[in-house]
Coordinates of C-alpha atoms and ligand atoms in Angstrom, one line a residue:
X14 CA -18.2 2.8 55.3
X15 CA -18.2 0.6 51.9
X16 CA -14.8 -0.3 51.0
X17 CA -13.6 -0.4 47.6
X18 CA -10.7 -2.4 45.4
X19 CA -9.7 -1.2 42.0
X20 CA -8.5 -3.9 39.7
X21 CA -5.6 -2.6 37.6
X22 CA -3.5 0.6 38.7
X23 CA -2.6 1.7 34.6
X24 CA -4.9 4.8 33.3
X25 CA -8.0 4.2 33.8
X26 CA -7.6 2.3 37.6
X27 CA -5.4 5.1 38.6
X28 CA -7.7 7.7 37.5
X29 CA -10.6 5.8 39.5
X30 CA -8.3 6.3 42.6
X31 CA -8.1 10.0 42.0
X32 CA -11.8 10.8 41.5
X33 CA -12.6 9.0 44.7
X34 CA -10.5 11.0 46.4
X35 CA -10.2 14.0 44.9
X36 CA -14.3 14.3 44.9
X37 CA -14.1 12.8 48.0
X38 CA -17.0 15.1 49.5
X39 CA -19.2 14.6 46.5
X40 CA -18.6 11.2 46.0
X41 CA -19.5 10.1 49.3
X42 CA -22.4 12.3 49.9
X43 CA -24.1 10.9 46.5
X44 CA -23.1 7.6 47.4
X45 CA -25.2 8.0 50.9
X46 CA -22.2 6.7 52.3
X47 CA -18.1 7.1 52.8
X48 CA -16.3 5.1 50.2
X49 CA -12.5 3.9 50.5
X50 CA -10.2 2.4 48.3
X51 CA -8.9 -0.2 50.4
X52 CA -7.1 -2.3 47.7
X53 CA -5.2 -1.6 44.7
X54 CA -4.5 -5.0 42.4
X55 CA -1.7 -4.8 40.3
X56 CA 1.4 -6.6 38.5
X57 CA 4.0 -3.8 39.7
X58 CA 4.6 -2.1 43.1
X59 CA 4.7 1.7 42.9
X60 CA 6.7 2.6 46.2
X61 CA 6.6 6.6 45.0
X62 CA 2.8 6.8 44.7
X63 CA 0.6 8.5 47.5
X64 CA -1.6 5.4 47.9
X65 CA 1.1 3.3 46.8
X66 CA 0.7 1.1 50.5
X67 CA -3.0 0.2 49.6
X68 CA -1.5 -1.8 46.4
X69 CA -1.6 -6.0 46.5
X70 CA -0.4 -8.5 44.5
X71 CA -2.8 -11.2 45.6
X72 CA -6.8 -11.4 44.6
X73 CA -7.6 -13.8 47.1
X74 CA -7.3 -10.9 49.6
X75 CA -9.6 -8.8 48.4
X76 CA -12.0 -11.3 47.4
X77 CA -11.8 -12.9 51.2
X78 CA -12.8 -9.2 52.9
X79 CA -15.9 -9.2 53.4
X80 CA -15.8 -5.3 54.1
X81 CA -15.0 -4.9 50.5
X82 CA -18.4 -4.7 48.4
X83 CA -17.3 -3.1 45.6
X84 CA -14.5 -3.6 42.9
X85 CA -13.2 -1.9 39.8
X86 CA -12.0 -3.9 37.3
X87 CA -9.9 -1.7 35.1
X88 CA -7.3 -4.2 33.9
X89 CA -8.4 -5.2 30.6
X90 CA -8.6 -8.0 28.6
X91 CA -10.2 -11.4 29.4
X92 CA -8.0 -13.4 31.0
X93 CA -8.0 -12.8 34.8
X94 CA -10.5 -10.2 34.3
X95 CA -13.0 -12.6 33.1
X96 CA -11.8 -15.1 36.1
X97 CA -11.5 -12.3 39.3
X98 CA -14.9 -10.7 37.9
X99 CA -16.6 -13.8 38.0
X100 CA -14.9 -14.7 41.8
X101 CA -16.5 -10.9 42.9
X102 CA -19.5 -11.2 41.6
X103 CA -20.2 -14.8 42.9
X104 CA -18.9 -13.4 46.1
X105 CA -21.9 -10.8 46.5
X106 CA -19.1 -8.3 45.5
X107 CA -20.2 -5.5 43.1
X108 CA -18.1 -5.1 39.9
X109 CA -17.9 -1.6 37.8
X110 CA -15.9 -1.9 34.6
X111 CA -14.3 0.4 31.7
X112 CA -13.3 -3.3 30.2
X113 CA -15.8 -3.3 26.9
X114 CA -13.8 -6.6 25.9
X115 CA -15.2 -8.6 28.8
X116 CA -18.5 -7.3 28.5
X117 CA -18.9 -7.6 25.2
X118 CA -17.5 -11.0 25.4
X119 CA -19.7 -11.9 28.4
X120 CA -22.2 -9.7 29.2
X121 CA -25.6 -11.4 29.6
X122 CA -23.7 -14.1 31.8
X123 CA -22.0 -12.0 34.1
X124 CA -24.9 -10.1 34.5
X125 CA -27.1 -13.5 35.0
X126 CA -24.4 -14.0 37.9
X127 CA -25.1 -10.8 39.3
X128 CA -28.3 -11.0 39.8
X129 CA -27.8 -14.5 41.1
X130 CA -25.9 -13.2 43.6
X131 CA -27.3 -9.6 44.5
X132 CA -25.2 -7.7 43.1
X133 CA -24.6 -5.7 40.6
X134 CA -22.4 -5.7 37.2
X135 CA -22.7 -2.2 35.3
X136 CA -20.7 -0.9 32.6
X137 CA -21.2 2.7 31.5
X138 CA -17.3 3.5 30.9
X139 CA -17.3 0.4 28.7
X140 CA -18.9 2.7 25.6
X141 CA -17.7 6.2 24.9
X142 CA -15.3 7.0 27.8
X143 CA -16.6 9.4 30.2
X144 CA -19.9 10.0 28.1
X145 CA -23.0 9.1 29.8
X146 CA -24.5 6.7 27.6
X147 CA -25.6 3.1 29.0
X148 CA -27.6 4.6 31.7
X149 CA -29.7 6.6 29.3
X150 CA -30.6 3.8 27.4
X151 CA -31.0 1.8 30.9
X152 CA -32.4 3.9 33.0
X153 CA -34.1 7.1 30.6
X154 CA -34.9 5.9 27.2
X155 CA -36.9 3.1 28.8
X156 CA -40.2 4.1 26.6
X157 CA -38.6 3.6 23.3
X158 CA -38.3 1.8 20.4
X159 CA -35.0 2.5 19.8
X160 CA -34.4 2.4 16.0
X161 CA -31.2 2.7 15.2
X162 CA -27.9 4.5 17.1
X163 CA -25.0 5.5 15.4
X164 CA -21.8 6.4 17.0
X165 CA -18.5 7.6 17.0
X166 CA -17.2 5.4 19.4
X167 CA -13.3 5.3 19.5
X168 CA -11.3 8.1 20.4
X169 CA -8.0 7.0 19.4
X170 CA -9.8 6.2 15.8
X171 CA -11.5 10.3 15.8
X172 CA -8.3 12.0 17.2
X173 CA -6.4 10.7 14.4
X174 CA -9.0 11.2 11.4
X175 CA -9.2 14.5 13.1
X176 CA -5.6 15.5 13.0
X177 CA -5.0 14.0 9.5
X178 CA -8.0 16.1 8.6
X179 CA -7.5 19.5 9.8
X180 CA -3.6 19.2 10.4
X181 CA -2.4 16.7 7.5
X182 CA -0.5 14.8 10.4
X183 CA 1.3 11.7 9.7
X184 CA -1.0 8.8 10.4
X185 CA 2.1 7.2 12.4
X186 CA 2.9 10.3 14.4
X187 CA -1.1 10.9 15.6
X188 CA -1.2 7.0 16.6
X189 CA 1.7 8.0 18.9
X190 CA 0.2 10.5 20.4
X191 CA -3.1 8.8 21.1
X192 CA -0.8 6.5 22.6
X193 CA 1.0 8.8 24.7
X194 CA -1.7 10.7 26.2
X195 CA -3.3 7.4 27.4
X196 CA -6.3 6.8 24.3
X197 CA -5.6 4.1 22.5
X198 CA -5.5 0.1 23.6
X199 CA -2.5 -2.0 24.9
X200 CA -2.8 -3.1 21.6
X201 CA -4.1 0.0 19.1
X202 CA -5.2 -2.6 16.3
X203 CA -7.9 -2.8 18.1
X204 CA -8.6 0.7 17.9
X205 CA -7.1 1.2 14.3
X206 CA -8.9 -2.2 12.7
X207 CA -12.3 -1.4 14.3
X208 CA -12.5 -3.9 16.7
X209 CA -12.9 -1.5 20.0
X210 CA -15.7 0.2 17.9
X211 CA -17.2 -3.1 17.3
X212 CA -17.5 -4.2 21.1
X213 CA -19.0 -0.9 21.9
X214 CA -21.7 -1.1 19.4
X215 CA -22.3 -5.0 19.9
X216 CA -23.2 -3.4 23.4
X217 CA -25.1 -0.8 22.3
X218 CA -26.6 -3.3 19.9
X219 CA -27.9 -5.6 22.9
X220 CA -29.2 -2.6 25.1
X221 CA -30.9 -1.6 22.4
X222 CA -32.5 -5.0 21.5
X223 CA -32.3 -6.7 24.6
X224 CA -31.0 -9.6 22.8
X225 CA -27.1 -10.7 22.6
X226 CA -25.5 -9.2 19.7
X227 CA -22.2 -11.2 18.5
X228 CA -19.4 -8.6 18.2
X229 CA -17.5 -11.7 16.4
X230 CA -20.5 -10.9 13.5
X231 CA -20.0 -7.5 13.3
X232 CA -18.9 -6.7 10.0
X233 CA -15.6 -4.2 11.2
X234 CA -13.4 -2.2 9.0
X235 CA -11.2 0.1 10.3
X236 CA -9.2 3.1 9.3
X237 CA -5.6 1.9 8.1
X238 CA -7.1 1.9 4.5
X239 CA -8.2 5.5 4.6
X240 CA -5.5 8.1 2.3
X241 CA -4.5 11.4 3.0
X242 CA -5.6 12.1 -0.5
X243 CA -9.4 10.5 0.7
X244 CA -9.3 14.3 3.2
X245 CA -8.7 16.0 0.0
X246 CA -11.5 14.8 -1.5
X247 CA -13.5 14.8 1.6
X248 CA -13.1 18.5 2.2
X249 CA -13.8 19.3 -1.8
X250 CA -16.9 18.1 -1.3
X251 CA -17.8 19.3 2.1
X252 CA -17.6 16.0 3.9
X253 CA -15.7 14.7 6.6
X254 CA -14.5 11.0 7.2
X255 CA -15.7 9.7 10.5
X256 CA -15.3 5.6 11.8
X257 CA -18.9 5.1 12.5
X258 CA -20.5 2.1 14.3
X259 CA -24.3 1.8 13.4
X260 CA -26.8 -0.4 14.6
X261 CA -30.6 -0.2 12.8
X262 CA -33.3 -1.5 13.5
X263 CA -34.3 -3.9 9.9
X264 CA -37.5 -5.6 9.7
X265 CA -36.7 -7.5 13.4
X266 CA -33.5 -8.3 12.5
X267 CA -30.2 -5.9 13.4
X268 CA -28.1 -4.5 10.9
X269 CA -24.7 -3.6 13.1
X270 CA -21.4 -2.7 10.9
X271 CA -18.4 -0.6 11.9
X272 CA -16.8 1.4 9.1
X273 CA -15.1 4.6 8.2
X274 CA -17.6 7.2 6.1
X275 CA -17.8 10.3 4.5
X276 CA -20.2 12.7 6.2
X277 CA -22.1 15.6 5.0
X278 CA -21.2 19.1 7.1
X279 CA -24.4 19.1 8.5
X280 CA -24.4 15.9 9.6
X281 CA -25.0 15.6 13.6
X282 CA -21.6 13.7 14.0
X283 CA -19.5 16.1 11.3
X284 CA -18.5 18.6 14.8
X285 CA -17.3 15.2 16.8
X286 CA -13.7 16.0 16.4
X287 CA -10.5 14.9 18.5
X288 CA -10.2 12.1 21.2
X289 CA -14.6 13.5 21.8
X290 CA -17.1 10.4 20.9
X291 CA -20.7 11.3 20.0
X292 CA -23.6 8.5 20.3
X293 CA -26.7 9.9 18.2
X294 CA -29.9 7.9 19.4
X295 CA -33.2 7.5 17.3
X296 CA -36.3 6.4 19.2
X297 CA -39.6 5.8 18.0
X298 CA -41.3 8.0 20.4
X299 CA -38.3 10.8 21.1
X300 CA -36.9 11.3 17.9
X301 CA -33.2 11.7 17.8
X302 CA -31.1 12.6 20.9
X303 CA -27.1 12.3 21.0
X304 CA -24.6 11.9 23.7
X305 CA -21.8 13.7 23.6
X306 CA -18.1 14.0 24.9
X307 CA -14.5 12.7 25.9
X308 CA -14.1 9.2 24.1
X309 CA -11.3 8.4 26.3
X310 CA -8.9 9.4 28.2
X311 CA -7.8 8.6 32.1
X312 CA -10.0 11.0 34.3
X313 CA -13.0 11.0 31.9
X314 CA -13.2 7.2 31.7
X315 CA -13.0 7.1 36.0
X316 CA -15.9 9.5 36.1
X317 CA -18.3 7.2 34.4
X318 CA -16.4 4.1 36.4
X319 CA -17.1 5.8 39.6
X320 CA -20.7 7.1 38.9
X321 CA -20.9 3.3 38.7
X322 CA -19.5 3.0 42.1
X323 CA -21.8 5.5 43.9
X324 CA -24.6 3.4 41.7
X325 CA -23.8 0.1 43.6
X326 CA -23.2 2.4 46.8
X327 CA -26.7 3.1 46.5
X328 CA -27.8 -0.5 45.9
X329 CA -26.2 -2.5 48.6
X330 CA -28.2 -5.7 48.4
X331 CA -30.8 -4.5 45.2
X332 CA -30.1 -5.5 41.9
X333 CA -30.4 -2.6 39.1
X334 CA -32.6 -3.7 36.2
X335 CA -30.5 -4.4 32.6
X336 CA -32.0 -6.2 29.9
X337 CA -29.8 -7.9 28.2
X338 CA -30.7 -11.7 27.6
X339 CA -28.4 -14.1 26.3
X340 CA -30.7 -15.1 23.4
X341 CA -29.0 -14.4 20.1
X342 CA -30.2 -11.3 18.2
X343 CA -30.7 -11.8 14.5
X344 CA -28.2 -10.3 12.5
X345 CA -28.9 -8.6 8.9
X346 CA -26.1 -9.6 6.2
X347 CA -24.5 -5.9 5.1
X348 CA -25.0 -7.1 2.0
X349 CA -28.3 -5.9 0.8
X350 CA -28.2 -2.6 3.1
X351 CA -28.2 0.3 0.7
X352 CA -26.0 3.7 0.1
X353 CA -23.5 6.1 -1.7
X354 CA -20.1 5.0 -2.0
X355 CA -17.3 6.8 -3.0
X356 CA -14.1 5.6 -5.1
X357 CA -11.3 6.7 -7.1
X358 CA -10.1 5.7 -11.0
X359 CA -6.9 6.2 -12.9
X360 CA -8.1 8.2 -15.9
X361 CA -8.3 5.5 -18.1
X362 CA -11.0 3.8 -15.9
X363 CA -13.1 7.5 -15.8
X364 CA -15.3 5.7 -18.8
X365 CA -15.8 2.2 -17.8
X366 CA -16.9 3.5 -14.0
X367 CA -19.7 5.5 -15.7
X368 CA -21.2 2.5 -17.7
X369 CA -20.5 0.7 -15.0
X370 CA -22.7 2.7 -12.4
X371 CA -24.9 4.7 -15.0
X372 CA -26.0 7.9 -15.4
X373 CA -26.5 8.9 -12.2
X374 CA -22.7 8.4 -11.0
X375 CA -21.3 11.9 -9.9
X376 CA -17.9 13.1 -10.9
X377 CA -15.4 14.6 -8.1
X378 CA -11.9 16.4 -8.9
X379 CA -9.3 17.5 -7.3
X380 CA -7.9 21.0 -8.6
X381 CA -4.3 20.3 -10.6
X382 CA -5.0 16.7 -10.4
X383 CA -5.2 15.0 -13.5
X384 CA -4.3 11.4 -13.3
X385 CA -6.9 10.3 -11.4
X386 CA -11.0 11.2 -10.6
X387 CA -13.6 10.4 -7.4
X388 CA -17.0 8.9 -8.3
X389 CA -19.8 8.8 -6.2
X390 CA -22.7 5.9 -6.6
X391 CA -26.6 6.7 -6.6
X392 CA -27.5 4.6 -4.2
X393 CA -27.0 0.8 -4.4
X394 CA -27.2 -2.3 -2.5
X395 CA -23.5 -3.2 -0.7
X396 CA -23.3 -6.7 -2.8
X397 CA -24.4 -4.4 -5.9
X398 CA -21.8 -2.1 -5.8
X399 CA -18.9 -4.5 -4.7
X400 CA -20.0 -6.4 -7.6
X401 CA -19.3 -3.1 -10.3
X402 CA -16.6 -2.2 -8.2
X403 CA -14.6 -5.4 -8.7
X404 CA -14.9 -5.2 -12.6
X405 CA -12.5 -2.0 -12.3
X406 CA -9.9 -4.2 -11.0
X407 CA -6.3 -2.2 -12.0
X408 CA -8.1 0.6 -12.2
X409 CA -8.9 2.3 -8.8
X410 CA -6.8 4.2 -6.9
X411 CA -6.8 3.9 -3.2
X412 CA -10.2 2.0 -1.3
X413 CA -13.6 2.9 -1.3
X414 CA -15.5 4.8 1.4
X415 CA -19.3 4.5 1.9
X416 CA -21.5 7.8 2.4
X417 CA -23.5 8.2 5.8
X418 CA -27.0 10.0 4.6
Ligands
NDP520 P1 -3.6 0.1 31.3 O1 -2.7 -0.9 30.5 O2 -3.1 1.5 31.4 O3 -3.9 -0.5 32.7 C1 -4.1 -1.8 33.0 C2 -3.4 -2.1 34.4 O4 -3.8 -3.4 34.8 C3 -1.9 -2.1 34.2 O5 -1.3 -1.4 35.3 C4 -1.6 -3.6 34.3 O6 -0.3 -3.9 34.8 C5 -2.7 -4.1 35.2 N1 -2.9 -5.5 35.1 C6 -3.0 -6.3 33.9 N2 -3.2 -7.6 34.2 C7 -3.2 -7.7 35.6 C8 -3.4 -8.7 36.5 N3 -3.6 -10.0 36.1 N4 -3.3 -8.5 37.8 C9 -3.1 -7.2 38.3 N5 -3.0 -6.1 37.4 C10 -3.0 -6.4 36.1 O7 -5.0 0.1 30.6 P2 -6.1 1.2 30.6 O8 -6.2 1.7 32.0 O9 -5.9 2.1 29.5 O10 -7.4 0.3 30.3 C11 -8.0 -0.5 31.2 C12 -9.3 -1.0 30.7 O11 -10.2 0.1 30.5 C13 -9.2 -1.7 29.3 O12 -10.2 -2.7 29.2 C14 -9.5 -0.6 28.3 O13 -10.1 -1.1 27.1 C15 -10.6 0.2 29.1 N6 -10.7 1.6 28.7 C16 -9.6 2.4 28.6 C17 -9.8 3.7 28.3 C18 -8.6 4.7 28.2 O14 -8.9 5.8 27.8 N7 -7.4 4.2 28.4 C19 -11.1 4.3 28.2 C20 -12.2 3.4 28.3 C21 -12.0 2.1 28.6 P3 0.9 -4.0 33.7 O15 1.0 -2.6 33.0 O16 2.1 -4.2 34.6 O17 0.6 -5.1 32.8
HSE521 N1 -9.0 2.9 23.1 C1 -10.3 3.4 23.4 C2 -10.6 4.5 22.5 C3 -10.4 3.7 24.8 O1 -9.6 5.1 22.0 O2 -11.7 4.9 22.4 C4 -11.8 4.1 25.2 O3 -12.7 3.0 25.2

């Protein structure tokens, strides 16, 4: 029997609880093994909860049983997580998190310490909730180049675009929801500014190089800029506006930016709607594959945290292969990368965006709106465009969005 302690009894640690022992049968026969949760850390007792006797207040327990060989840490942050993942792991103890922070933050060392110790240190809730996505590029897209993967990689982020799109919901009202139904962050500007988005792709970014990539370099925007009036214009022109985190391949370097765009309908990512994530994959060899599914959520997200679990079940002792080495990737400036981009003038600005951009600017309006008119760019550098851009100070209404091809 391999027991098991689960770090952090809020959504996600509570739903790992549940899948062990609702899938009980499954779990245990995949695993070649019976697994128990033997431990539950957490800040708060909860007398009313069926396993509510296996909860603890005190690490040093669980990291002193030697019968326990795997832990969860779903807590967050990295504080303690950082500190009781490094204790487990330098114990021999495996560690499967959904905590993207810490292994964004840390990734290449705590899997160093892993391997130092025979363990193992894996991930795959830690990008796109319950969709199966680090083991592919681990495990299955081995043979590639990969080229460039771009994601929709926050469901808090997609279930409000979503609803504002199709619903007109109040931006305030859907961020409440995300909230209530378990989505979003302990603190949601992390989803809302981008920065959740950004750790998953600076992961994504590393598998993918098998370099470090720097989430702290990551040029991040989120969606708090984005209008109600933006759908309106999205929808005229038979776009969408998605937060996507892309990471490209450039000449040896990596270009990695997070950022809401407009997307064509027939883009691969346009159908990704609600709290679902999508991760659309180019290889050199395979072409383009995507991942799709539930972004977040509690019993999604312990799916992929216990397919981790019956991973290290399996590899008592063996160390799974990840290469991710601590060597900083080379990071491409946004600045010269090149697109559309979208903006909005008062009408007295209409003539000095077309000299501005030249002739091939494109006009967008809004039926029975007269005071104001949507461009969109030919395709121009970044620095090009926020150079033009900044000359129609007083003039634009709203932001700007950049176009996905
Ligand atoms: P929650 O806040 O719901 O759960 C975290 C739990 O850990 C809380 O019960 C908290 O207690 C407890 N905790 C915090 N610090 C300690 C500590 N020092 N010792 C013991 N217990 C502690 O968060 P989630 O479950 O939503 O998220 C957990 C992790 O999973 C985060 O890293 C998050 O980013 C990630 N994640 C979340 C997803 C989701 O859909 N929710 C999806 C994918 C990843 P208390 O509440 O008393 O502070
Ligand atoms: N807050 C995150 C999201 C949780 O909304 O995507 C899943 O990582």
């Amino acid at each position: 029997m391999i027991k098991i302690a689960v770090l952090g009894y809020g959504t996600v640690g509570s739903g790992v609880v549940e899948v062990i022992e609702k899938n009980k049968d499954m779990v245990n026969k995949k695993s070649g093994e019976e697994l128990e949760v033997k431990y539950i850390l957490d800040l708060l007792d909860f007398p009313d909860d069926p396993y509510g006797d296996r909860v603890v207040h005190d690490f040093g327990l669980i990291l002193a049983d030697d019968d326990v060989k795997i832990v969860c840490e779903t807590m967050g942050g990295v504080g303690k997580a950082y500190e009781f993942t490094r204790a487990a792991l330098s114990a021999g103890k495996s560690v499967c998190t959904s905590n993207k922070e810490l292994v964004a933050a840390h990734g290449p060392e705590l899997l160093a310490l892993a391997k130092e110790h025979n363990c193992n240190y894996l991930f795959e809730a830690s990008v796109g909730g319950g969709i199966p996505i680090i083991r592919p590029l681990n495990y299955s897209l081995t043979a590639e180049r990969i080229e460039a993967i771009t994601g929709i990689l926050n469901g808090t982020t997609n279930y409000i675009l979503s609803k504002m799109e199709y619903e007109g919901a109040d931006y305030d009202d859907v961020l409440k929801a995300a909230q209530d139904k378990g989505y979003a962050e302990r603190n949601p500007e992390a989803d809302v500014e981008g920065h959740d988005a950004c750790r998953k792709i600076a992961i994504l970014s590393s598998l993918m190089t098998g370099k470090n990539v720097d989430c702290r370099k990551i040029y991040t925007e989120g969606i708090t800029k984005v209008e109600p009036r933006d759908f309106e214009y999205a929808k005229q022109m038979g776009m969408s506006i998605k937060l996507l985190a892309i990471s490209k391949d450039a000449e040896g370097k990596t270009l990695a930016m997070v950022s809401p765009f407009l997307i064509d309908g027939d883009h691969p990512l346009h159908m990704v709607n609600g709290v679902f994530n999508a991760v659309f994959v180019r290889g050199n060899m395979l072409g383009d594959s995507m991942y799709y599914g539930r972004g977040a959520g509690k019993l999604p997200t312990a799916s992929a945290v216990v397919s981790d679990v019956i991973d290290c079940a399996r590899h008592i002792g063996k160390v799974i292969m990840c290469f991710w080495d601590s060597e900083e990737a080379e990071l491409l400036s946004i600045d010269q990368s090149q697109r559309r981009f979208f903006f909005r003038v008062k009408t007295e600005g209409e003539d000095k965006a077309r000299t501005l951009f030249g002739e091939g600017i494109q006009e967008v309006r809004l039926p029975g709106v007269t005071k104001e008119c949507g461009f969109i760019t030919p395709v121009m550098t970044e620095a090009a465009f926020a150079d033009s851009y900044g000359k129609l100070d007083g003039m634009t209404v709203g932001g700007r969005l950049r176009l996905e091809a």
